[in-house]
Short mmCIF file of C-alpha atoms in Angstrom, two decimals:
data_model
loop_
_atom_site.label_atom_id
_atom_site.label_comp_id
_atom_site.label_asym_id
_atom_site.label_seq_id
_atom_site.Cartn_x
_atom_site.Cartn_y
_atom_site.Cartn_z
CA MET A 1 63.00 -40.97 3.32
CA ASN A 2 60.56 -39.44 0.82
CA VAL A 3 61.24 -42.54 -1.74
CA SER A 4 58.25 -41.87 -3.83
CA GLU A 5 58.83 -37.93 -4.18
CA TRP A 6 62.61 -38.62 -5.13
CA ALA A 7 61.38 -41.20 -7.90
CA VAL A 8 58.59 -38.57 -8.90
CA LEU A 9 61.41 -36.12 -9.05
CA THR A 10 64.14 -38.02 -10.86
CA GLY A 11 61.54 -39.48 -13.54
CA ALA A 12 60.46 -35.96 -14.29
CA VAL A 13 63.67 -34.70 -14.61
CA LEU A 14 64.81 -37.35 -16.96
CA ILE A 15 61.29 -37.32 -19.16
CA ALA A 16 61.91 -33.31 -19.37
CA LEU A 17 65.31 -33.67 -20.17
CA PHE A 18 64.92 -36.06 -23.18
CA PHE A 19 61.61 -34.22 -24.41
CA SER A 20 63.16 -30.57 -24.10
CA ILE A 21 65.87 -31.99 -26.17
CA ALA A 22 63.42 -33.20 -28.73
CA HIS A 23 61.41 -29.84 -28.50
CA TYR A 24 64.77 -27.38 -29.04
CA THR A 25 65.78 -30.00 -31.78
CA LEU A 26 62.71 -29.70 -33.61
CA ARG A 27 62.40 -26.14 -33.49
CA ASN A 28 65.48 -25.45 -35.36
CA PRO A 29 66.65 -28.41 -36.76
CA SER A 30 69.49 -29.04 -39.26
CA ARG A 31 68.17 -30.56 -42.44
CA VAL A 32 71.33 -31.99 -43.49
CA ARG A 33 72.01 -33.63 -40.02
CA LEU A 34 68.56 -34.77 -39.62
CA GLU A 35 68.44 -36.78 -42.92
CA ARG A 36 71.78 -38.20 -42.17
CA ALA A 37 70.31 -39.37 -38.71
CA PHE A 38 67.14 -40.75 -40.31
CA ALA A 39 68.81 -42.65 -43.03
CA GLY A 40 67.68 -46.04 -44.07
CA PRO A 41 64.30 -47.35 -45.20
CA ARG A 42 62.39 -47.61 -41.66
CA ARG A 43 63.71 -44.28 -40.61
CA ALA A 44 62.94 -42.69 -43.68
CA GLY A 45 59.38 -43.33 -42.83
CA TRP A 46 59.79 -41.48 -39.51
CA LEU A 47 61.65 -38.58 -41.42
CA LYS A 48 58.69 -38.35 -43.75
CA GLN A 49 56.03 -38.39 -40.44
CA LEU A 50 58.23 -35.69 -38.91
CA ASP A 51 58.18 -33.43 -41.82
CA ASP A 52 54.17 -33.97 -42.28
CA ARG A 53 53.25 -33.04 -38.86
CA LEU A 54 56.12 -30.98 -37.55
CA GLU A 55 53.68 -29.01 -35.79
CA ASP A 56 52.11 -31.76 -34.17
CA TRP A 57 55.34 -33.09 -32.65
CA LEU A 58 56.47 -29.51 -31.37
CA LEU A 59 53.16 -29.58 -29.17
CA VAL A 60 53.62 -32.88 -28.26
CA THR A 61 56.98 -32.41 -26.63
CA ALA A 62 56.12 -28.86 -25.45
CA LEU A 63 53.16 -30.44 -23.65
CA ILE A 64 55.18 -33.39 -21.99
CA ARG A 65 57.90 -31.03 -20.81
CA THR A 66 55.57 -28.53 -19.41
CA VAL A 67 53.41 -31.29 -17.51
CA MET A 68 57.05 -32.84 -16.19
CA TYR A 69 58.44 -29.31 -14.99
CA LEU A 70 54.96 -29.36 -12.76
CA PHE A 71 55.66 -32.70 -11.57
CA MET A 72 59.33 -31.68 -10.73
CA MET A 73 58.08 -28.48 -8.99
CA LEU A 74 55.35 -30.69 -7.16
CA ALA A 75 57.98 -33.32 -6.01
CA ILE A 76 60.63 -30.46 -4.61
CA VAL A 77 57.72 -29.10 -2.81
CA ARG A 78 56.74 -31.96 -1.15
CA LEU A 79 60.49 -32.62 -0.38
CA HIS A 80 61.15 -29.36 0.97
CA GLY A 81 58.06 -27.06 1.29
CA THR A 82 57.26 -26.67 5.08
CA GLY A 83 54.06 -25.27 4.71
CA GLY A 84 55.49 -21.56 5.55
CA TRP A 85 56.87 -18.93 3.30
CA GLU A 86 60.19 -19.89 4.13
CA GLY A 87 60.16 -23.32 3.02
CA ASP A 88 58.02 -22.67 0.04
CA LEU A 89 60.58 -20.04 -1.09
CA ILE A 90 63.24 -22.67 -0.85
CA ALA A 91 61.56 -25.39 -2.55
CA LEU A 92 60.61 -22.42 -5.35
CA VAL A 93 64.42 -21.63 -5.42
CA ILE A 94 65.50 -25.27 -5.84
CA GLY A 95 62.73 -25.93 -8.17
CA THR A 96 63.39 -22.82 -10.54
CA ALA A 97 67.60 -24.28 -10.57
CA VAL A 98 66.42 -27.85 -11.34
CA VAL A 99 64.21 -26.37 -14.35
CA SER A 100 66.56 -24.30 -15.75
CA VAL A 101 69.25 -26.86 -15.81
CA PHE A 102 67.36 -29.91 -16.88
CA GLY A 103 64.81 -28.01 -18.82
CA ILE A 104 66.82 -25.42 -20.91
CA GLY A 105 70.54 -25.30 -20.21
CA LEU A 106 71.36 -28.85 -20.87
CA PRO A 107 68.75 -29.86 -23.65
CA HIS A 108 69.64 -26.76 -25.28
CA ALA A 109 72.90 -27.25 -25.65
CA TRP A 110 72.41 -31.04 -26.43
CA ALA A 111 70.10 -30.08 -29.09
CA LYS A 112 72.49 -27.73 -30.88
CA TYR A 113 75.45 -30.17 -31.06
CA ALA A 114 73.61 -33.45 -31.18
CA GLY A 115 69.70 -32.89 -31.25
CA GLU A 116 68.98 -34.97 -34.40
CA ALA A 117 70.82 -38.04 -33.42
CA THR A 118 68.96 -38.41 -30.03
CA LEU A 119 65.88 -37.23 -31.83
CA VAL A 120 66.00 -40.70 -33.58
CA VAL A 121 66.39 -42.60 -30.08
CA LEU A 122 63.49 -40.59 -28.94
CA TRP A 123 61.20 -41.24 -31.77
CA PRO A 124 59.12 -43.97 -30.65
CA ALA A 125 58.59 -42.44 -27.34
CA ILE A 126 57.33 -39.43 -28.90
CA ARG A 127 55.37 -41.20 -31.35
CA ALA A 128 53.64 -42.79 -28.35
CA ALA A 129 53.26 -39.57 -26.30
CA SER A 130 51.52 -38.17 -29.31
CA MET A 131 48.71 -41.10 -29.50
CA ILE A 132 48.37 -40.31 -25.64
CA CYS A 133 48.05 -36.56 -25.98
CA TRP A 134 45.96 -36.35 -29.41
CA PRO A 135 42.74 -34.88 -27.83
CA ILE A 136 44.93 -32.06 -26.22
CA THR A 137 47.19 -31.60 -29.33
CA ARG A 138 44.04 -31.69 -31.30
CA ALA A 139 42.46 -28.95 -29.16
CA LEU A 140 45.57 -26.62 -28.83
CA LYS A 141 45.79 -26.49 -32.63
CA THR A 142 42.22 -25.04 -33.24
CA LEU A 143 43.94 -21.99 -31.39
CA ASP A 144 46.32 -21.73 -34.43
CA LEU A 145 43.69 -20.10 -36.94
CA PRO A 146 42.19 -17.54 -34.48
CA VAL A 147 45.51 -16.46 -33.13
CA ARG A 148 46.91 -16.12 -36.85
CA ARG A 149 44.05 -14.12 -38.11
CA LEU A 150 44.15 -11.75 -35.02
CA SER A 151 47.91 -10.99 -35.49
CA GLY A 152 47.29 -10.47 -38.97
CA HIS A 153 50.00 -13.29 -40.18
CA THR A 154 49.86 -14.71 -43.58
CA GLU A 155 51.68 -17.69 -44.73
CA VAL A 156 53.83 -17.26 -47.57
CA ALA A 157 55.84 -19.51 -49.52
CA ASN A 158 59.50 -19.01 -49.22
CA GLY A 159 60.77 -20.73 -52.49
CA VAL A 160 64.09 -21.78 -51.03
CA SER A 161 64.02 -24.97 -49.10
CA GLU A 162 65.48 -25.84 -45.61
CA VAL A 163 68.72 -27.50 -46.82
CA GLU A 164 69.46 -24.50 -49.25
CA GLN A 165 68.88 -21.98 -46.28
CA GLU A 166 71.40 -23.86 -44.51
CA ILE A 167 73.95 -24.08 -47.05
CA LEU A 168 73.83 -20.13 -47.61
CA GLN A 169 73.98 -19.93 -43.91
CA LEU A 170 77.18 -21.73 -43.69
CA ALA A 171 78.47 -20.03 -46.91
CA SER A 172 77.99 -16.84 -44.95
CA GLU A 173 79.66 -17.74 -41.74
CA GLY A 174 82.30 -19.20 -43.91
CA GLN A 175 82.94 -15.77 -45.61
CA ALA A 176 82.74 -13.94 -42.49
CA GLU A 177 85.19 -16.26 -40.78
CA GLY A 178 87.48 -15.87 -43.94
CA GLU A 179 87.27 -19.49 -45.16
CA LEU A 180 85.38 -17.95 -48.23
CA ASP A 181 86.17 -15.24 -50.29
CA PRO A 182 83.30 -12.81 -51.68
CA ASP A 183 83.43 -14.23 -54.94
CA GLU A 184 83.17 -17.96 -53.99
CA LEU A 185 80.26 -16.80 -51.79
CA GLU A 186 78.21 -15.14 -54.71
CA MET A 187 78.80 -18.38 -56.82
CA ILE A 188 77.20 -20.52 -54.06
CA THR A 189 74.65 -18.33 -53.62
CA SER A 190 74.30 -17.95 -57.70
CA VAL A 191 73.78 -21.67 -57.60
CA ILE A 192 71.23 -22.06 -54.96
CA GLU A 193 69.06 -19.61 -56.60
CA PHE A 194 69.70 -20.57 -60.01
CA HIS A 195 66.64 -22.86 -59.86
CA ASP A 196 64.32 -19.65 -59.06
CA SER A 197 65.15 -17.86 -61.87
CA ARG A 198 63.03 -17.81 -65.18
CA VAL A 199 64.24 -17.45 -68.71
CA SER A 200 62.25 -13.82 -68.92
CA GLU A 201 64.78 -12.51 -66.27
CA ILE A 202 67.93 -12.93 -68.08
CA MET A 203 67.19 -13.51 -71.73
CA THR A 204 68.24 -11.01 -74.31
CA PRO A 205 64.99 -8.78 -74.96
CA ARG A 206 63.58 -8.72 -78.58
CA THR A 207 64.91 -5.21 -79.13
CA ASP A 208 68.75 -6.12 -78.43
CA ILE A 209 68.31 -9.09 -80.94
CA ARG A 210 70.66 -8.88 -84.07
CA GLY A 211 68.88 -11.46 -86.86
CA LEU A 212 68.91 -12.07 -90.63
CA ALA A 213 66.07 -12.19 -93.10
CA VAL A 214 65.75 -15.57 -94.66
CA THR A 215 66.40 -13.72 -97.98
CA SER A 216 69.87 -12.74 -96.78
CA THR A 217 72.90 -13.03 -99.14
CA ARG A 218 76.08 -14.95 -98.32
CA GLU A 219 77.68 -11.32 -98.02
CA GLU A 220 74.87 -9.90 -95.75
CA CYS A 221 75.35 -12.87 -93.58
CA VAL A 222 79.14 -12.58 -93.22
CA ARG A 223 78.93 -8.77 -92.48
CA THR A 224 76.41 -9.15 -89.99
CA ILE A 225 78.40 -12.10 -87.94
CA LEU A 226 81.59 -9.88 -88.24
CA GLU A 227 80.07 -6.71 -86.95
CA GLY A 228 78.20 -8.29 -84.04
CA GLY A 229 80.68 -10.73 -83.24
CA HIS A 230 78.02 -13.49 -82.72
CA SER A 231 78.67 -17.15 -83.95
CA ARG A 232 74.73 -17.70 -84.00
CA LEU A 233 71.85 -15.52 -85.44
CA PRO A 234 68.55 -16.11 -85.55
CA ILE A 235 66.83 -16.25 -89.11
CA TYR A 236 63.17 -14.90 -89.37
CA GLU A 237 60.43 -14.40 -92.37
CA ASP A 238 59.18 -10.78 -92.38
CA THR A 239 59.47 -10.02 -88.77
CA LEU A 240 61.31 -11.32 -85.58
CA ASP A 241 57.93 -12.76 -84.47
CA SER A 242 58.39 -15.41 -87.18
CA VAL A 243 61.77 -16.89 -86.44
CA VAL A 244 62.34 -19.91 -88.85
CA GLY A 245 66.04 -20.93 -88.19
CA VAL A 246 69.32 -20.37 -86.66
CA LEU A 247 72.48 -19.83 -88.73
CA TYR A 248 75.83 -20.95 -87.41
CA ALA A 249 78.95 -19.18 -88.23
CA LYS A 250 80.59 -22.53 -88.50
CA ASP A 251 77.78 -23.89 -91.00
CA LEU A 252 78.23 -20.63 -93.36
CA LEU A 253 82.14 -21.25 -92.89
CA GLY A 254 81.48 -24.66 -94.44
CA VAL A 255 80.02 -23.40 -97.74
CA ALA A 256 82.32 -22.93 -100.53
CA PRO A 257 82.80 -19.53 -101.87
CA GLU A 258 81.84 -20.72 -105.50
CA ALA A 259 78.63 -22.59 -104.33
CA PRO A 260 75.24 -21.38 -104.70
CA PHE A 261 74.17 -20.08 -101.48
CA ASP A 262 70.64 -20.56 -99.96
CA LEU A 263 70.44 -19.25 -96.13
CA ALA A 264 67.19 -21.73 -95.84
CA THR A 265 69.18 -24.52 -96.39
CA THR A 266 71.81 -23.59 -94.16
CA MET A 267 70.52 -22.55 -91.34
CA ARG A 268 69.30 -25.38 -88.37
CA LYS A 269 65.85 -25.80 -87.02
CA PRO A 270 65.21 -23.01 -84.16
CA PHE A 271 64.66 -24.22 -80.44
CA PHE A 272 61.89 -22.52 -78.90
CA VAL A 273 61.01 -21.90 -75.09
CA PRO A 274 58.21 -19.95 -73.00
CA GLU A 275 59.48 -16.93 -71.21
CA THR A 276 58.25 -18.55 -67.82
CA LYS A 277 60.40 -21.88 -67.99
CA ALA A 278 62.82 -22.18 -65.19
CA ILE A 279 66.35 -21.55 -66.35
CA SER A 280 67.36 -24.82 -64.44
CA ASP A 281 65.02 -26.86 -66.51
CA LEU A 282 66.38 -24.97 -69.84
CA LEU A 283 69.62 -26.15 -68.75
CA LYS A 284 68.92 -29.76 -68.86
CA GLU A 285 67.07 -29.45 -72.53
CA PHE A 286 70.15 -27.46 -73.78
CA ARG A 287 72.08 -30.71 -72.50
CA THR A 288 69.54 -33.29 -74.10
CA GLN A 289 68.71 -31.37 -77.34
CA LYS A 290 72.54 -30.48 -78.07
CA VAL A 291 71.53 -26.63 -78.84
CA HIS A 292 72.96 -23.44 -77.48
CA MET A 293 70.59 -20.88 -78.15
CA ALA A 294 66.74 -20.74 -77.91
CA ILE A 295 64.17 -18.23 -79.18
CA VAL A 296 61.80 -17.07 -76.20
CA LEU A 297 58.40 -16.84 -76.76
CA ASP A 298 55.75 -14.73 -75.25
CA GLU A 299 52.29 -15.81 -74.25
CA TYR A 300 50.95 -14.47 -77.50
CA GLY A 301 53.44 -16.83 -79.30
CA GLY A 302 55.52 -13.77 -80.55
CA THR A 303 59.11 -13.78 -80.08
CA ALA A 304 60.11 -11.92 -76.68
CA GLY A 305 63.72 -12.61 -76.71
CA LEU A 306 66.69 -15.14 -77.24
CA ILE A 307 68.35 -17.03 -74.32
CA THR A 308 72.03 -19.00 -74.62
CA ILE A 309 73.65 -21.20 -72.70
CA GLU A 310 76.36 -18.49 -71.91
CA ASP A 311 73.71 -16.61 -70.11
CA LEU A 312 72.88 -19.66 -68.20
CA VAL A 313 76.39 -20.28 -66.93
CA GLU A 314 76.79 -16.36 -66.44
CA GLU A 315 74.03 -16.44 -63.65
CA ILE A 316 76.44 -18.72 -61.85
CA VAL A 317 80.24 -17.57 -62.82
CA GLY A 318 79.15 -13.83 -63.41
CA GLU A 319 79.61 -11.70 -66.66
CA ILE A 320 81.80 -13.28 -69.16
CA THR A 321 83.41 -10.96 -71.96
CA ASP A 322 84.93 -12.59 -74.98
CA GLU A 323 87.24 -10.64 -77.42
CA PHE A 324 84.55 -9.42 -79.39
CA GLU A 325 82.42 -8.01 -76.66
CA GLU A 326 82.96 -4.31 -75.28
CA PRO A 327 83.07 -3.99 -71.40
CA GLU A 328 79.48 -3.10 -70.59
CA PRO A 329 78.59 -0.27 -67.95
CA GLU A 330 77.66 -1.82 -64.75
CA VAL A 331 73.90 -2.42 -64.07
CA PHE A 332 74.17 -0.53 -61.03
CA GLN A 333 76.82 2.02 -60.28
CA ARG A 334 77.09 4.18 -57.12
CA ILE A 335 78.60 7.18 -57.72
CA ASP A 336 78.02 8.64 -54.32
CA GLU A 337 76.20 8.05 -51.05
CA THR A 338 72.68 9.61 -52.73
CA THR A 339 73.87 9.30 -56.55
CA VAL A 340 73.51 5.82 -58.40
CA GLU A 341 73.65 5.02 -62.43
CA VAL A 342 71.59 2.35 -63.17
CA ASP A 343 70.82 -0.14 -66.37
CA ALA A 344 67.13 0.90 -67.27
CA ARG A 345 66.64 -2.94 -67.60
CA MET A 346 67.63 -3.27 -63.94
CA TYR A 347 64.69 -4.85 -62.18
CA ILE A 348 62.69 -2.61 -59.71
CA ASP A 349 63.03 -5.11 -56.73
CA ASP A 350 66.80 -5.22 -56.89
CA LEU A 351 67.09 -1.51 -56.87
CA ASN A 352 64.75 -1.34 -53.95
CA ASP A 353 67.65 -3.42 -52.32
CA GLU A 354 70.12 -1.68 -53.20
CA MET A 355 69.03 1.81 -52.26
CA PRO A 356 66.00 3.37 -50.06
CA ILE A 357 63.63 4.47 -52.67
CA ASN A 358 60.97 2.24 -52.74
CA LEU A 359 59.69 2.49 -56.46
CA PRO A 360 56.32 0.96 -57.11
CA GLU A 361 55.94 -2.57 -59.30
CA GLU A 362 53.15 -2.66 -61.43
CA GLU A 363 51.92 -5.71 -63.92
CA ASP A 364 52.85 -3.64 -66.81
CA TYR A 365 56.42 -2.98 -65.85
CA ASP A 366 59.20 -4.47 -63.69
CA THR A 367 62.11 -2.51 -64.83
CA VAL A 368 63.58 0.96 -63.90
CA GLY A 369 62.92 1.73 -67.41
CA GLY A 370 59.46 0.53 -67.66
CA PHE A 371 59.00 2.74 -64.57
CA VAL A 372 60.29 5.71 -66.07
CA PHE A 373 58.06 5.40 -69.33
CA SER A 374 55.03 4.37 -67.38
CA THR A 375 55.76 7.71 -65.26
CA LEU A 376 56.22 10.09 -68.28
CA GLY A 377 53.82 8.63 -70.61
CA TYR A 378 56.25 8.67 -73.29
CA ILE A 379 60.09 7.65 -74.51
CA PRO A 380 62.02 10.61 -73.00
CA ALA A 381 65.24 11.86 -74.62
CA ALA A 382 68.55 11.94 -73.08
CA GLY A 383 68.90 14.79 -70.56
CA GLU A 384 65.24 14.84 -69.54
CA GLN A 385 64.70 14.99 -65.85
CA PHE A 386 61.74 14.38 -63.22
CA GLU A 387 61.26 13.82 -59.85
CA TYR A 388 59.40 11.11 -57.80
CA ALA A 389 59.20 10.99 -54.01
CA ARG A 390 61.74 13.59 -53.81
CA ALA A 391 64.18 11.58 -55.84
CA LYS A 392 65.57 13.09 -59.13
CA PHE A 393 65.62 10.93 -62.22
CA THR A 394 67.79 11.91 -65.23
CA VAL A 395 67.69 10.13 -68.55
CA LEU A 396 71.49 9.51 -69.54
CA GLU A 397 71.13 7.16 -72.84
CA ALA A 398 68.04 6.96 -74.74
CA GLU A 399 67.02 5.71 -78.27
CA GLN A 400 64.13 6.51 -80.24
CA ARG A 401 62.18 3.12 -79.09
CA ARG A 402 63.64 2.90 -75.56
CA ILE A 403 65.65 4.24 -72.63
CA ASN A 404 68.83 2.54 -71.48
CA ARG A 405 70.59 4.43 -68.78
CA ILE A 406 69.26 6.49 -65.85
CA ARG A 407 70.81 8.16 -63.13
CA ILE A 408 69.11 8.81 -59.63
CA ILE A 409 69.62 11.13 -56.83
CA LEU A 410 68.04 10.67 -53.77
CA PRO A 411 67.27 13.73 -51.34
CA PRO A 412 70.10 14.53 -48.90
CA ALA A 413 69.21 13.06 -45.58
CA GLU A 414 67.29 15.41 -43.25
CA GLU A 415 69.68 16.33 -40.07
CA PRO A 416 68.15 16.51 -36.78
CA GLU A 417 66.96 20.00 -35.69
CA ALA A 418 69.38 21.71 -33.48
CA GLU A 419 67.97 21.95 -29.80
CA ALA A 420 66.67 25.31 -28.90
CA SER A 421 69.41 27.32 -26.35
#
């Protein structure tokens, strides 16, 4: 009996099995299950090592299991090979079956359901193996840069963490299986993407701001509040670039009608934020500062727009319409397969995601209205048309200083030419 060959085969199978489980787990880990498995002060240090040197651990586990595959095949050939083609072929078939079961099938399934928990148990062995294999893995890593350059691959930061990606994936699967309705999925997605949005993306632009001069009378203040239905209005000196305060409607109601009125003493101190601020940070500041509206400043200190706490809430729950607001047209409205109507403030990358048009983005503009203005070189009147990349653009609504709504008609899809009879 070939005891040594059987011992080598058994050991190689077990080591290959465990390191294959580790490798498959490291290739596509569940971040939530990883943090649960590595809970505790000591294991938290292991998890940090895993995150910091993930590529090293992948190389180590791949190297060890590959070496074990070779030992498995060698032991099987020693056990069943006869020196002829027939015996070697039998050994090859047996070896392929053993590797397929213990090196691929079982570890892949185990990693899918319990890989993270097993990884914790195997971690000391993986660390020991990494120290032994360090010269080899170091040499293998030197191949990464030339291969990356040869393939033309560039690393780009995703902006969304692994945990967030996993939550989005689970939510999408839940919606596909009927456990979540589309509105719930949209809300979860909005919460995940909330911290990536900037103030400039959701603010009310300067051109839409309704404000009051600091010299306004009580009657002018009341009339403006009633006309616009806003409970807070920015107060400015000379122009909107010089906002000096914010008038709250409830503060105006607190002034006795017979008392002398001075807007400068009734208004509150304004709260300013840069247009590059993350809206997640702004929400925290709204809570700590106990304010509900901020004046947004551009890089030159001028007023770029304003943003309210309602704008932040709408990023999560969707559009909120109160009794004073008239329903606005949808930002993106599909008329038919080739025709859409869009708000001029719609971002170009959002439009490109919705339809196959691929409008260019430039530093000077990032909205559809900005594209139209840049293409024509002037603000068009309602009804004007032009073509770009075979798509027909029609200005539906426009004012003297801005474009409001645009219709886009794509060219009909080219039908395949009929075969010659």
